[in-house]
Tab-separated table of C-alpha atoms in Angstrom:
chain	number	residue	atom	x	y	z
A	1	MET	CA	30.816	-7.748	0.347
A	2	THR	CA	27.514	-9.199	-0.784
A	3	ASP	CA	26.073	-9.263	2.730
A	4	ALA	CA	26.842	-5.561	3.237
A	5	ARG	CA	25.327	-4.757	-0.161
A	6	LEU	CA	22.069	-6.471	0.768
A	7	ARG	CA	21.957	-4.785	4.169
A	8	ARG	CA	22.351	-1.401	2.506
A	9	GLY	CA	19.770	-2.372	-0.080
A	10	ARG	CA	17.304	-3.325	2.638
A	11	GLY	CA	17.829	-0.047	4.481
A	12	SER	CA	17.547	2.128	1.372
A	13	LEU	CA	14.385	0.308	0.261
A	14	ALA	CA	12.842	0.882	3.687
A	15	VAL	CA	13.549	4.597	3.213
A	16	SER	CA	11.846	4.444	-0.184
A	17	PHE	CA	8.724	2.879	1.345
A	18	PHE	CA	8.758	5.583	4.041
A	19	VAL	CA	9.035	8.388	1.477
A	20	GLN	CA	6.147	6.976	-0.523
A	21	GLY	CA	4.028	6.701	2.633
A	22	VAL	CA	4.630	10.392	3.352
A	23	THR	CA	3.904	11.396	-0.241
A	24	PHE	CA	0.675	9.465	-0.666
A	25	ALA	CA	-0.690	10.625	2.692
A	26	LEU	CA	0.014	14.251	1.765
A	27	LEU	CA	-2.114	13.809	-1.344
A	28	VAL	CA	-5.110	11.867	-0.017
A	29	THR	CA	-5.485	13.801	3.238
A	30	ARG	CA	-5.633	17.137	1.378
A	31	ILE	CA	-8.255	16.133	-1.209
A	32	PRO	CA	-10.767	18.724	0.124
A	33	ALA	CA	-8.109	21.450	-0.244
A	34	ILE	CA	-7.286	20.245	-3.771
A	35	GLN	CA	-10.986	20.339	-4.628
A	36	ASP	CA	-11.290	23.900	-3.315
A	37	ARG	CA	-8.122	25.116	-5.052
A	38	TYR	CA	-9.223	23.958	-8.485
A	39	GLY	CA	-12.979	24.407	-8.062
A	40	ILE	CA	-13.641	20.716	-8.721
A	41	SER	CA	-17.337	19.998	-8.239
A	42	ASP	CA	-18.599	17.123	-6.097
A	43	ALA	CA	-19.926	15.476	-9.258
A	44	LEU	CA	-16.542	15.704	-11.013
A	45	LEU	CA	-14.347	14.792	-8.033
A	46	PRO	CA	-14.913	10.988	-8.261
A	47	ALA	CA	-13.715	11.036	-11.878
A	48	PHE	CA	-10.507	12.839	-10.875
A	49	LEU	CA	-9.906	10.453	-7.981
A	50	ALA	CA	-10.660	7.359	-10.077
A	51	ALA	CA	-8.211	8.454	-12.769
A	52	VAL	CA	-5.258	8.096	-10.377
A	53	PRO	CA	-5.635	4.339	-9.636
A	54	VAL	CA	-6.688	3.596	-13.231
A	55	LEU	CA	-3.522	5.190	-14.614
A	56	ALA	CA	-1.488	3.568	-11.834
A	57	GLY	CA	-2.820	0.165	-12.866
A	58	VAL	CA	-1.859	0.794	-16.490
A	59	ALA	CA	1.603	1.923	-15.396
A	60	SER	CA	2.022	-1.172	-13.230
A	61	VAL	CA	1.387	-3.430	-16.227
A	62	THR	CA	3.785	-1.361	-18.349
A	63	THR	CA	6.426	-1.569	-15.627
A	64	GLU	CA	6.519	-5.337	-16.080
A	65	LYS	CA	7.849	-4.757	-19.626
A	66	VAL	CA	10.246	-1.999	-18.613
A	67	VAL	CA	11.908	-3.887	-15.762
A	68	ALA	CA	12.525	-6.809	-18.090
A	69	ARG	CA	14.918	-4.474	-19.932
A	70	VAL	CA	16.383	-2.189	-17.273
A	71	GLY	CA	15.525	-3.835	-13.930
A	72	PRO	CA	13.398	-2.573	-11.020
A	73	VAL	CA	16.291	-0.609	-9.482
A	74	VAL	CA	16.386	1.836	-12.404
A	75	VAL	CA	12.596	2.215	-12.494
A	76	LEU	CA	12.357	2.913	-8.767
A	77	ARG	CA	15.324	5.315	-8.795
A	78	TRP	CA	13.554	7.668	-11.213
A	79	ALA	CA	9.892	6.988	-10.406
A	80	GLN	CA	10.138	8.170	-6.799
A	81	PRO	CA	11.414	11.708	-7.505
A	82	PHE	CA	8.843	11.937	-10.306
A	83	VAL	CA	6.037	11.123	-7.848
A	84	LEU	CA	7.252	13.851	-5.495
A	85	LEU	CA	7.465	16.424	-8.288
A	86	ALA	CA	3.972	15.433	-9.457
A	87	LEU	CA	2.723	16.031	-5.907
A	88	LEU	CA	4.273	19.511	-5.986
A	89	ALA	CA	2.602	20.133	-9.350
A	90	VAL	CA	-0.766	19.254	-7.789
A	91	GLY	CA	-0.236	22.101	-5.347
A	92	ALA	CA	1.107	24.574	-7.902
A	93	GLY	CA	-1.645	24.906	-10.493
A	94	THR	CA	-4.881	26.848	-10.556
A	95	GLU	CA	-6.682	25.623	-13.693
A	96	LEU	CA	-8.752	22.453	-13.936
A	97	TRP	CA	-6.620	21.063	-16.763
A	98	GLU	CA	-3.508	21.522	-14.616
A	99	ALA	CA	-5.071	19.435	-11.870
A	100	ALA	CA	-5.953	16.727	-14.408
A	101	VAL	CA	-2.404	16.639	-15.806
A	102	ALA	CA	-0.714	16.674	-12.381
A	103	LEU	CA	-2.948	13.937	-10.945
A	104	GLY	CA	-2.530	11.899	-14.117
A	105	LEU	CA	1.257	12.105	-13.898
A	106	PHE	CA	1.050	11.252	-10.204
A	107	GLY	CA	-1.003	8.127	-10.990
A	108	ILE	CA	1.376	6.932	-13.717
A	109	ALA	CA	4.436	7.452	-11.520
A	110	VAL	CA	2.809	5.779	-8.506
A	111	GLY	CA	1.995	2.669	-10.547
A	112	ALA	CA	5.638	2.312	-11.609
A	113	LEU	CA	6.828	3.114	-8.092
A	114	ASP	CA	4.551	0.655	-6.279
A	115	ALA	CA	5.391	-2.168	-8.670
A	116	SER	CA	9.182	-1.673	-8.661
A	117	MET	CA	9.316	-1.075	-4.901
A	118	ASN	CA	7.541	-4.342	-4.147
A	119	MET	CA	9.591	-6.198	-6.787
A	120	LEU	CA	12.754	-5.232	-4.921
A	121	GLY	CA	11.183	-6.142	-1.576
A	122	VAL	CA	10.250	-9.626	-2.805
A	123	SER	CA	13.694	-10.056	-4.344
A	124	LEU	CA	15.476	-9.073	-1.122
A	125	GLN	CA	13.251	-11.336	0.967
A	126	ARG	CA	14.194	-14.262	-1.254
A	127	ALA	CA	17.875	-13.434	-0.800
A	128	TYR	CA	17.467	-13.242	2.984
A	129	GLY	CA	15.528	-16.498	2.991
A	130	ARG	CA	13.124	-15.259	5.662
A	131	SER	CA	10.281	-12.800	6.050
A	132	ILE	CA	11.304	-9.132	5.850
A	133	MET	CA	8.510	-7.835	3.592
A	134	LEU	CA	6.267	-6.664	6.417
A	135	GLY	CA	9.073	-4.454	7.681
A	136	PHE	CA	9.106	-2.533	4.403
A	137	HIS	CA	5.368	-1.954	4.612
A	138	ALA	CA	5.773	-0.890	8.242
A	139	SER	CA	8.045	1.873	6.929
A	140	TYR	CA	5.275	2.861	4.521
A	141	SER	CA	2.765	3.010	7.388
A	142	LEU	CA	5.154	5.153	9.442
A	143	GLY	CA	5.528	7.469	6.473
A	144	GLY	CA	1.749	7.652	6.195
A	145	ILE	CA	1.477	8.765	9.806
A	146	VAL	CA	4.167	11.417	9.274
A	147	GLY	CA	2.523	12.587	6.039
A	148	ALA	CA	-0.911	12.826	7.636
A	149	SER	CA	0.586	14.807	10.522
A	150	LEU	CA	2.289	17.209	8.092
A	151	ALA	CA	-0.996	17.585	6.223
A	152	TRP	CA	-2.777	18.381	9.485
A	153	ALA	CA	-0.149	21.019	10.261
A	154	GLY	CA	-0.583	22.579	6.832
A	155	ALA	CA	-4.345	22.718	7.228
A	156	HIS	CA	-4.091	23.987	10.821
A	157	TRP	CA	-1.854	26.879	9.816
A	158	HIS	CA	-3.894	27.562	6.660
A	159	LEU	CA	-0.928	27.040	4.371
A	160	SER	CA	-1.489	26.801	0.639
A	161	LEU	CA	-0.950	23.392	-0.930
A	162	PHE	CA	2.224	24.548	-2.672
A	163	THR	CA	3.641	26.070	0.530
A	164	SER	CA	2.748	22.898	2.427
A	165	TYR	CA	4.237	20.550	-0.174
A	166	LEU	CA	7.383	22.463	-1.163
A	167	PRO	CA	9.554	21.895	1.950
A	168	VAL	CA	8.619	18.210	2.012
A	169	VAL	CA	9.573	17.762	-1.651
A	170	VAL	CA	12.803	19.753	-1.173
A	171	VAL	CA	13.836	17.373	1.625
A	172	LEU	CA	12.576	14.073	0.200
A	173	VAL	CA	13.757	14.319	-3.434
A	174	PRO	CA	17.471	14.479	-2.487
A	175	LEU	CA	16.895	11.812	0.185
A	176	ALA	CA	15.313	9.498	-2.381
A	177	LEU	CA	18.047	10.115	-4.966
A	178	VAL	CA	20.880	9.569	-2.495
A	179	GLY	CA	19.219	6.492	-1.036
A	180	SER	CA	18.734	5.026	-4.508
A	181	ARG	CA	22.509	4.561	-4.798
A	182	TRP	CA	22.211	1.513	-2.549
A	183	TYR	CA	19.125	-0.137	-4.023
A	184	ALA	CA	19.835	-3.819	-4.561
A	185	ALA	CA	17.934	-6.669	-6.139
A	186	GLY	CA	18.303	-9.832	-4.096
A	187	GLY	CA	18.385	-11.867	-7.292
A	188	ASP	CA	21.800	-10.370	-7.991
A	189	ALA	CA	23.219	-12.386	-5.096
A	190	PRO	CA	24.611	-15.870	-5.667
A	191	GLY	CA	21.993	-18.488	-4.902
A	192	ALA	CA	19.200	-15.983	-4.433
A	193	GLU	CA	17.224	-17.160	-7.438
A	194	GLU	CA	15.496	-20.476	-7.182
A	195	GLY	CA	13.396	-22.382	-9.653
A	196	GLY	CA	15.065	-21.082	-12.829
A	197	GLU	CA	16.821	-18.065	-14.208
A	198	LYS	CA	15.275	-14.660	-13.725
A	199	GLY	CA	12.573	-14.056	-16.290
A	200	SER	CA	12.194	-17.720	-17.207
A	201	GLY	CA	8.850	-19.426	-17.056
A	202	GLY	CA	5.422	-17.916	-17.572
A	203	ILE	CA	2.856	-16.589	-15.151
A	204	ALA	CA	-0.053	-19.023	-14.845
A	205	PHE	CA	-2.948	-16.716	-14.002
A	206	LYS	CA	-4.866	-19.646	-12.490
A	207	LEU	CA	-2.191	-19.855	-9.788
A	208	LEU	CA	-1.974	-16.087	-9.321
A	209	LEU	CA	-5.750	-15.563	-9.171
A	210	PRO	CA	-6.211	-16.406	-5.432
A	211	LEU	CA	-3.568	-13.806	-4.560
A	212	CYS	CA	-5.236	-11.267	-6.864
A	213	LEU	CA	-8.515	-11.802	-5.007
A	214	VAL	CA	-6.834	-11.436	-1.619
A	215	MET	CA	-5.163	-8.194	-2.767
A	216	THR	CA	-8.495	-6.845	-4.014
A	217	PHE	CA	-10.352	-7.771	-0.818
A	218	ALA	CA	-7.608	-6.281	1.376
A	219	TYR	CA	-7.765	-2.954	-0.452
A	220	ILE	CA	-11.563	-2.932	-0.378
A	221	GLY	CA	-11.210	-3.169	3.395
A	222	ASP	CA	-8.491	-0.524	3.529
A	223	SER	CA	-10.362	1.947	1.318
A	224	THR	CA	-13.498	1.416	3.410
A	225	VAL	CA	-11.650	2.554	6.522
A	226	ALA	CA	-9.891	5.422	4.744
A	227	ASN	CA	-13.014	6.831	3.107
A	228	TRP	CA	-15.852	5.965	5.469
A	229	SER	CA	-14.565	5.672	9.043
A	230	ALA	CA	-15.025	9.389	9.846
A	231	LYS	CA	-18.472	9.571	8.231
A	232	TYR	CA	-19.520	6.343	9.945
A	233	LEU	CA	-18.509	7.572	13.365
A	234	GLN	CA	-20.166	10.954	12.921
A	235	ASP	CA	-23.374	9.990	11.087
A	236	VAL	CA	-24.050	6.491	12.437
A	237	LEU	CA	-22.459	6.534	15.891
A	238	HIS	CA	-23.188	10.250	16.483
A	239	SER	CA	-19.694	11.311	17.507
A	240	SER	CA	-18.337	14.856	17.404
A	241	GLU	CA	-16.470	16.060	14.329
A	242	GLU	CA	-13.174	15.987	16.249
A	243	LEU	CA	-13.710	12.442	17.521
A	244	ALA	CA	-14.576	11.297	14.001
A	245	THR	CA	-10.948	11.900	12.960
A	246	VAL	CA	-9.661	9.382	15.525
A	247	PRO	CA	-10.559	6.013	13.903
A	248	TYR	CA	-8.317	6.388	10.862
A	249	ASN	CA	-5.398	7.593	12.977
A	250	ALA	CA	-5.861	4.619	15.311
A	251	TYR	CA	-6.117	2.328	12.283
A	252	MET	CA	-2.832	3.683	10.892
A	253	VAL	CA	-1.046	3.202	14.208
A	254	THR	CA	-2.176	-0.403	14.639
A	255	THR	CA	-1.343	-1.100	10.993
A	256	LEU	CA	2.190	0.083	11.740
A	257	LEU	CA	2.377	-2.058	14.889
A	258	GLY	CA	1.040	-5.137	13.097
A	259	ARG	CA	3.584	-4.792	10.320
A	260	ALA	CA	6.423	-4.035	12.721
A	261	VAL	CA	5.993	-7.402	14.466
A	262	GLY	CA	4.511	-9.312	11.523
A	263	ASP	CA	7.793	-10.630	10.123
A	264	PHE	CA	8.549	-12.260	13.469
A	265	GLY	CA	5.131	-13.938	13.389
A	266	VAL	CA	5.730	-15.251	9.863
A	267	ARG	CA	9.093	-16.700	10.882
A	268	ARG	CA	7.589	-18.454	13.889
A	269	LEU	CA	4.173	-19.510	12.590
A	270	GLY	CA	4.421	-19.390	8.803
A	271	ALA	CA	2.836	-17.043	6.283
A	272	ALA	CA	-0.422	-19.002	5.926
A	273	ALA	CA	-1.131	-18.910	9.667
A	274	VAL	CA	-0.411	-15.184	9.888
A	275	VAL	CA	-2.678	-14.454	6.914
A	276	ARG	CA	-5.498	-16.558	8.394
A	277	GLY	CA	-5.147	-14.788	11.728
A	278	GLY	CA	-5.071	-11.364	10.071
A	279	ALA	CA	-8.158	-12.119	7.982
A	280	VAL	CA	-10.114	-13.335	10.996
A	281	LEU	CA	-9.112	-10.270	13.047
A	282	ALA	CA	-10.075	-7.928	10.205
A	283	ALA	CA	-13.430	-9.658	9.703
A	284	LEU	CA	-14.075	-9.478	13.447
A	285	GLY	CA	-13.225	-5.764	13.343
A	286	PHE	CA	-15.715	-5.074	10.557
A	287	GLY	CA	-18.358	-7.105	12.398
A	288	LEU	CA	-17.793	-5.098	15.564
A	289	VAL	CA	-17.976	-1.849	13.587
A	290	ALA	CA	-21.364	-2.938	12.227
A	291	VAL	CA	-22.825	-3.561	15.708
A	292	ALA	CA	-20.935	-0.875	17.665
A	293	PRO	CA	-23.309	0.838	20.114
A	294	GLY	CA	-21.308	4.052	20.350
A	295	ALA	CA	-18.337	6.060	19.153
A	296	TRP	CA	-15.659	4.578	21.419
A	297	ALA	CA	-16.729	1.028	20.596
A	298	GLY	CA	-16.482	1.957	16.920
A	299	ILE	CA	-12.988	3.365	17.416
A	300	ALA	CA	-11.916	0.147	19.157
A	301	ALA	CA	-13.294	-1.885	16.252
A	302	PHE	CA	-11.448	0.199	13.630
A	303	THR	CA	-8.300	-0.192	15.737
A	304	LEU	CA	-8.658	-3.990	15.607
A	305	LEU	CA	-9.114	-3.721	11.850
A	306	GLY	CA	-5.662	-2.181	11.526
A	307	LEU	CA	-4.006	-5.160	13.171
A	308	GLY	CA	-5.858	-7.611	10.957
A	309	LEU	CA	-5.472	-5.932	7.570
A	310	SER	CA	-1.845	-4.932	8.186
A	311	VAL	CA	-0.399	-8.323	7.229
A	312	LEU	CA	-2.443	-9.142	4.135
A	313	VAL	CA	-0.925	-6.926	1.427
A	314	PRO	CA	2.795	-7.482	2.243
A	315	GLN	CA	2.303	-11.230	2.509
A	316	THR	CA	0.379	-11.315	-0.764
A	317	PHE	CA	3.315	-9.738	-2.594
A	318	ALA	CA	5.718	-12.123	-0.846
A	319	ALA	CA	3.571	-15.128	-1.795
A	320	ALA	CA	3.643	-14.062	-5.463
A	321	GLY	CA	7.426	-14.059	-5.297
A	322	ARG	CA	7.484	-17.568	-3.821
A	323	LEU	CA	4.919	-18.842	-6.302
A	324	PHE	CA	6.916	-17.664	-9.334
A	325	PRO	CA	10.534	-17.534	-8.139
A	326	GLY	CA	11.907	-17.383	-11.673
A	327	ASN	CA	9.594	-14.572	-12.774
A	328	SER	CA	8.695	-12.713	-9.594
A	329	ASP	CA	8.939	-9.218	-11.118
A	330	ALA	CA	6.185	-9.976	-13.618
A	331	ALA	CA	4.044	-11.637	-10.950
A	332	VAL	CA	4.360	-8.633	-8.629
A	333	ALA	CA	3.573	-6.167	-11.440
A	334	ARG	CA	0.376	-8.044	-12.353
A	335	LEU	CA	-0.646	-8.533	-8.752
A	336	ASN	CA	-0.099	-4.838	-8.029
A	337	VAL	CA	-2.907	-3.955	-10.468
A	338	PHE	CA	-5.417	-5.495	-8.046
A	339	ASN	CA	-4.288	-3.012	-5.398
A	340	TYR	CA	-5.960	-0.347	-7.543
A	341	VAL	CA	-8.952	-2.550	-8.381
A	342	GLY	CA	-9.714	-2.865	-4.672
A	343	PHE	CA	-9.272	0.864	-4.172
A	344	LEU	CA	-11.635	1.641	-7.063
A	345	VAL	CA	-14.299	-0.843	-5.942
A	346	GLY	CA	-14.226	-0.399	-2.168
A	347	SER	CA	-15.305	3.175	-1.573
A	348	PRO	CA	-18.146	3.336	-4.160
A	349	LEU	CA	-19.417	-0.084	-3.076
A	350	VAL	CA	-19.759	0.877	0.570
A	351	GLY	CA	-21.198	4.265	-0.322
A	352	ALA	CA	-23.846	2.794	-2.631
A	353	LEU	CA	-24.856	0.148	-0.094
A	354	GLY	CA	-24.923	2.721	2.690
A	355	ASP	CA	-27.247	5.007	0.735
A	356	ALA	CA	-29.496	2.212	-0.513
A	357	TRP	CA	-29.555	0.114	2.663
A	358	SER	CA	-27.611	1.187	5.759
A	359	TYR	CA	-24.008	1.929	6.611
A	360	ARG	CA	-24.076	-0.707	9.342
A	361	GLY	CA	-25.147	-3.283	6.793
A	362	ALA	CA	-22.579	-2.014	4.289
A	363	MET	CA	-19.764	-2.853	6.731
A	364	LEU	CA	-20.741	-6.527	6.512
A	365	VAL	CA	-19.685	-6.673	2.846
A	366	PRO	CA	-15.950	-6.026	3.391
A	367	MET	CA	-16.245	-8.289	6.452
A	368	VAL	CA	-17.346	-11.218	4.259
A	369	LEU	CA	-14.811	-10.449	1.527
A	370	VAL	CA	-11.904	-10.278	3.958
A	371	LEU	CA	-13.067	-13.491	5.614
A	372	VAL	CA	-12.931	-15.240	2.226
A	373	THR	CA	-9.166	-14.714	2.425
A	374	VAL	CA	-9.055	-17.576	4.941
A	375	VAL	CA	-10.076	-19.938	2.134
A	376	TYR	CA	-7.101	-18.823	0.048
A	377	ALA	CA	-4.559	-18.939	2.877
A	378	THR	CA	-2.962	-22.097	1.461
A	379	SER	CA	-1.727	-19.956	-1.447
A	380	PHE	CA	0.631	-18.312	1.064
A	381	GLY	CA	2.193	-21.568	2.227
A	382	SER	CA	1.817	-25.072	0.938
A	383	ARG	CA	0.970	-24.140	-2.646
A	384	ALA	CA	3.972	-21.817	-2.838
A	385	ALA	CA	6.173	-24.687	-1.711
A	386	ARG	CA	4.591	-27.025	-4.233
A	387	TYR	CA	5.363	-24.699	-7.133
A	388	GLY	CA	8.967	-24.014	-6.319
A	389	GLY	CA	8.896	-21.493	-3.504
A	390	GLY	CA	9.867	-23.892	-0.776
A	391	HIS	CA	10.097	-22.921	2.871
A	392	GLU	CA	11.928	-19.771	3.778
A	393	ARG	CA	15.411	-20.446	5.019
A	394	PRO	CA	18.586	-18.384	5.395
A	395	ARG	CA	20.568	-18.371	2.178
A	396	THR	CA	22.659	-15.352	1.364
A	397	VAL	CA	22.545	-13.413	4.600
A	398	ASP	CA	21.523	-13.835	8.176
A	399	VAL	CA	21.427	-10.331	9.508
A	400	GLY	CA	18.846	-8.243	11.296
């Protein structure tokens, strides 16, 4: 039955998001160990780290062309195991060129994976006729928490990168391959497409631009927390080294909580209202970080940030799908590039401002950028309806 197919597709896609959350966390939380293993200098490290999102952005654009021929299901089915094997390769080499090749392959595979994963999420949400996209990203956040915990265990027990990564890859590759049997594109269901046949119609960048800006600003905020929360707490708020690890963990937990309940909020209040609320909460969090008098106040502020930022990225992908219902795969692929733009801009921007001015003042920049999202909130609601997205309503299924 179609309903059962979509339910299985939703569950298997949630597993895919979870697996990717684990994988990415295992990479980014072990960057110091990767640097030590390959002897990457501090001067060279930014180039290695920047190469990953740059290649991912290129792969995301290329994925738009590939899925037009084979569909996002096929791309995701093979991209996910490739990402896991690339992660294992990162932990297996010893030479600098091996690190460059492994990280490059990881970046290319992640770009294809992120794009195809979110294409399927948008497609399934359209088939359901109601918000389910935040639930997929909640699975990603849960995977990130699990991955960070596994990374901590590997570091605590002084395991090599390969020894730390191998059991995870051995478990997750078969899980991803088996789960991929039930991937489903919602557009395959009768009545799931609206506003034209799949692939028809162009992508008007003028209409997509507000969502691209929101995606960029959201990832500037996210990368600020990921890269600077520990340093901020230790150097600015004078916490201990152990306490400095708490803000990002708290941020990840509240991101998970925000996404876990976010779909319910979208169904009750609408996407635009949820995005406005999330942007205001995130801006308030950054403002409180900037004026925090001590470590625990800073931790509370970073915790608030997680709730605010949690809704922005999933709803931006969903809005792209509503805005271009006949060509949502292409819209998602192009929008996904700005994920990496935000990641590339955020960390160096805050670091440069912190060194030249102050880290307290630097936190005001992502605050202002995230707050600008409020101006573009209509792109998540009324404008989507105007250009063919309509209001979400049950169509193909009505299941949990």
